[in-house]
Short mmCIF file of C-alpha atoms in Angstrom, two decimals:
data_model
loop_
_atom_site.label_atom_id
_atom_site.label_comp_id
_atom_site.label_asym_id
_atom_site.label_seq_id
_atom_site.Cartn_x
_atom_site.Cartn_y
_atom_site.Cartn_z
CA MET A 1 20.24 47.14 100.19
CA GLY A 2 18.06 48.16 102.89
CA SER A 3 15.22 51.55 102.16
CA LEU A 4 17.27 54.18 100.64
CA THR A 5 17.18 56.78 103.49
CA LEU A 6 19.48 59.47 105.12
CA ASP A 7 19.55 57.08 107.84
CA TYR A 8 20.57 54.25 105.37
CA LEU A 9 23.51 56.80 104.15
CA SER A 10 24.58 57.01 107.68
CA CYS A 11 24.61 53.54 108.62
CA THR A 12 26.76 52.97 105.74
CA PHE A 13 29.24 55.13 106.49
CA GLU A 14 29.53 53.91 109.87
CA ARG A 15 29.95 50.13 108.98
CA ALA A 16 32.43 51.20 106.35
CA LYS A 17 34.37 52.74 108.91
CA GLU A 18 33.93 50.14 111.43
CA LEU A 19 34.74 47.43 108.96
CA ASP A 20 38.27 49.42 107.93
CA TYR A 21 37.34 49.98 104.24
CA GLN A 22 38.58 53.35 102.84
CA TYR A 23 36.15 54.83 100.35
CA VAL A 24 32.35 55.64 100.43
CA GLY A 25 30.65 55.46 96.96
CA VAL A 26 28.12 57.68 96.23
CA GLN A 27 25.80 58.10 93.09
CA ILE A 28 23.26 61.33 92.90
CA GLU A 29 21.33 61.90 90.25
CA ILE A 30 20.01 64.87 88.50
CA ASP A 31 16.78 65.43 86.15
CA GLY A 32 18.42 66.33 83.17
CA PHE A 33 21.34 64.55 83.16
CA VAL A 34 21.95 61.19 80.98
CA LYS A 35 24.27 59.68 83.67
CA PRO A 36 24.59 59.68 87.58
CA GLU A 37 27.23 61.68 89.40
CA ILE A 38 29.78 59.47 90.83
CA ILE A 39 31.15 60.70 94.66
CA ILE A 40 34.04 59.22 96.18
CA ASN A 41 34.66 59.86 99.86
CA GLN A 42 37.65 59.06 101.72
CA VAL A 43 37.40 57.27 105.04
CA ASP A 44 39.41 60.32 106.74
CA ASN A 45 36.62 62.03 105.34
CA PHE A 46 33.73 60.31 106.32
CA GLU A 47 32.45 62.37 109.56
CA SER A 48 32.45 65.78 107.49
CA LEU A 49 30.66 64.21 104.48
CA LEU A 50 28.34 62.68 107.05
CA ALA A 51 27.18 65.99 108.49
CA TYR A 52 27.16 67.71 105.00
CA TYR A 53 25.08 64.95 103.53
CA LYS A 54 22.42 65.28 106.99
CA LYS A 55 22.74 69.03 106.47
CA THR A 56 21.85 69.32 103.04
CA PHE A 57 19.82 65.96 101.92
CA LYS A 58 15.90 65.39 103.48
CA LYS A 59 15.07 61.61 104.73
CA ASN A 60 14.43 60.15 101.28
CA LEU A 61 17.62 61.36 100.42
CA ASN A 62 16.30 64.13 97.90
CA HIS A 63 18.33 67.65 97.65
CA LYS A 64 17.02 70.61 99.89
CA TYR A 65 17.35 73.03 97.83
CA ILE A 66 17.74 71.94 94.14
CA LYS A 67 14.79 70.57 92.86
CA GLY A 68 15.34 67.09 90.66
CA LYS A 69 18.87 66.24 92.50
CA ARG A 70 19.13 63.25 94.77
CA ILE A 71 21.39 60.01 96.24
CA SER A 72 20.54 57.16 94.73
CA ALA A 73 22.55 54.88 95.64
CA VAL A 74 25.83 54.08 97.95
CA THR A 75 28.31 51.34 99.04
CA PHE A 76 31.51 50.66 100.10
CA GLY A 77 34.74 49.08 99.05
CA ASN A 78 38.51 49.41 99.29
CA SER A 79 38.97 51.07 95.26
CA PHE A 80 37.35 53.03 92.65
CA SER A 81 37.01 50.06 90.50
CA GLU A 82 35.32 48.38 93.91
CA ILE A 83 33.18 51.17 93.98
CA GLU A 84 32.12 51.83 90.42
CA ARG A 85 31.62 48.04 89.85
CA TYR A 86 28.51 48.26 92.74
CA LEU A 87 27.19 51.52 91.16
CA LEU A 88 27.40 51.93 87.39
CA GLY A 89 27.56 47.45 87.17
#
Protein backbone atom coordinates (compact mmCIF):
# COMPACT_ATOMS: atom_id res chain seq x y z
CA MET A 1 0.00 0.00 0.00
CA GLY A 2 1.20 3.52 -0.76
CA SER A 3 1.49 6.25 1.83
CA LEU A 4 -1.94 6.90 3.30
CA THR A 5 -2.86 10.42 2.26
CA LEU A 6 -5.88 12.21 0.85
CA ASP A 7 -4.38 11.71 -2.62
CA TYR A 8 -4.09 7.97 -1.99
CA LEU A 9 -7.73 7.87 -0.83
CA SER A 10 -8.79 9.72 -3.97
CA CYS A 11 -6.80 7.33 -6.20
CA THR A 12 -8.40 4.35 -4.45
CA PHE A 13 -11.91 5.61 -5.27
CA GLU A 14 -10.90 6.37 -8.87
CA ARG A 15 -9.22 3.00 -9.36
CA ALA A 16 -12.19 1.12 -7.89
CA LYS A 17 -14.49 2.82 -10.36
CA GLU A 18 -12.14 2.18 -13.32
CA LEU A 19 -11.95 -1.53 -12.43
CA ASP A 20 -15.74 -1.83 -11.86
CA TYR A 21 -15.55 -2.64 -8.16
CA GLN A 22 -18.78 -2.24 -6.20
CA TYR A 23 -17.43 -0.97 -2.86
CA VAL A 24 -14.71 1.09 -1.23
CA GLY A 25 -14.08 0.28 2.41
CA VAL A 26 -12.71 2.95 4.74
CA GLN A 27 -11.34 2.14 8.20
CA ILE A 28 -11.55 4.95 10.73
CA GLU A 29 -9.76 4.89 14.07
CA ILE A 30 -11.02 7.01 16.94
CA ASP A 31 -8.99 7.59 20.08
CA GLY A 32 -10.57 5.79 23.03
CA PHE A 33 -12.34 3.15 20.93
CA VAL A 34 -11.13 -0.44 21.13
CA LYS A 35 -11.87 -1.31 17.50
CA PRO A 36 -11.96 0.78 14.32
CA GLU A 37 -15.10 1.85 12.51
CA ILE A 38 -15.54 0.33 9.06
CA ILE A 39 -17.52 2.24 6.44
CA ILE A 40 -18.44 0.56 3.16
CA ASN A 41 -19.27 2.97 0.35
CA GLN A 42 -21.26 1.81 -2.69
CA VAL A 43 -20.13 2.66 -6.22
CA ASP A 44 -23.12 4.92 -6.91
CA ASN A 45 -21.99 7.18 -4.05
CA PHE A 46 -18.24 7.28 -4.80
CA GLU A 47 -18.19 10.80 -6.22
CA SER A 48 -20.19 12.49 -3.47
CA LEU A 49 -18.46 10.55 -0.69
CA LEU A 50 -15.02 11.39 -2.00
CA ALA A 51 -16.02 15.06 -2.02
CA TYR A 52 -17.15 14.65 1.61
CA TYR A 53 -13.88 13.00 2.65
CA LYS A 54 -11.88 15.78 0.95
CA LYS A 55 -13.89 18.41 2.78
CA THR A 56 -13.71 16.66 6.18
CA PHE A 57 -10.20 15.17 6.39
CA LYS A 58 -6.74 16.75 6.15
CA LYS A 59 -4.08 15.59 3.66
CA ASN A 60 -2.73 13.18 6.29
CA LEU A 61 -6.30 11.79 6.77
CA ASN A 62 -6.76 13.18 10.27
CA HIS A 63 -10.24 14.62 10.76
CA LYS A 64 -10.27 18.41 10.42
CA TYR A 65 -12.72 19.00 13.27
CA ILE A 66 -12.53 15.98 15.59
CA LYS A 67 -9.20 15.40 17.29
CA GLY A 68 -8.22 11.74 17.49
CA LYS A 69 -10.30 10.61 14.50
CA ARG A 70 -8.45 9.49 11.36
CA ILE A 71 -8.72 7.27 8.31
CA SER A 72 -6.25 4.44 8.88
CA ALA A 73 -6.87 2.14 5.90
CA VAL A 74 -8.79 1.99 2.64
CA THR A 75 -9.47 -0.71 0.07
CA PHE A 76 -11.95 -1.75 -2.61
CA GLY A 77 -13.79 -4.97 -3.36
CA ASN A 78 -16.94 -6.58 -4.68
CA SER A 79 -18.28 -7.89 -1.38
CA PHE A 80 -18.42 -6.88 2.26
CA SER A 81 -16.42 -9.99 3.19
CA GLU A 82 -13.66 -9.03 0.75
CA ILE A 83 -13.43 -5.57 2.36
CA GLU A 84 -13.51 -7.10 5.85
CA ARG A 85 -10.70 -9.56 5.07
CA TYR A 86 -8.41 -6.76 3.95
CA LEU A 87 -9.25 -4.20 6.63
CA LEU A 88 -9.61 -6.51 9.63
CA GLY A 89 -7.44 -9.37 8.33
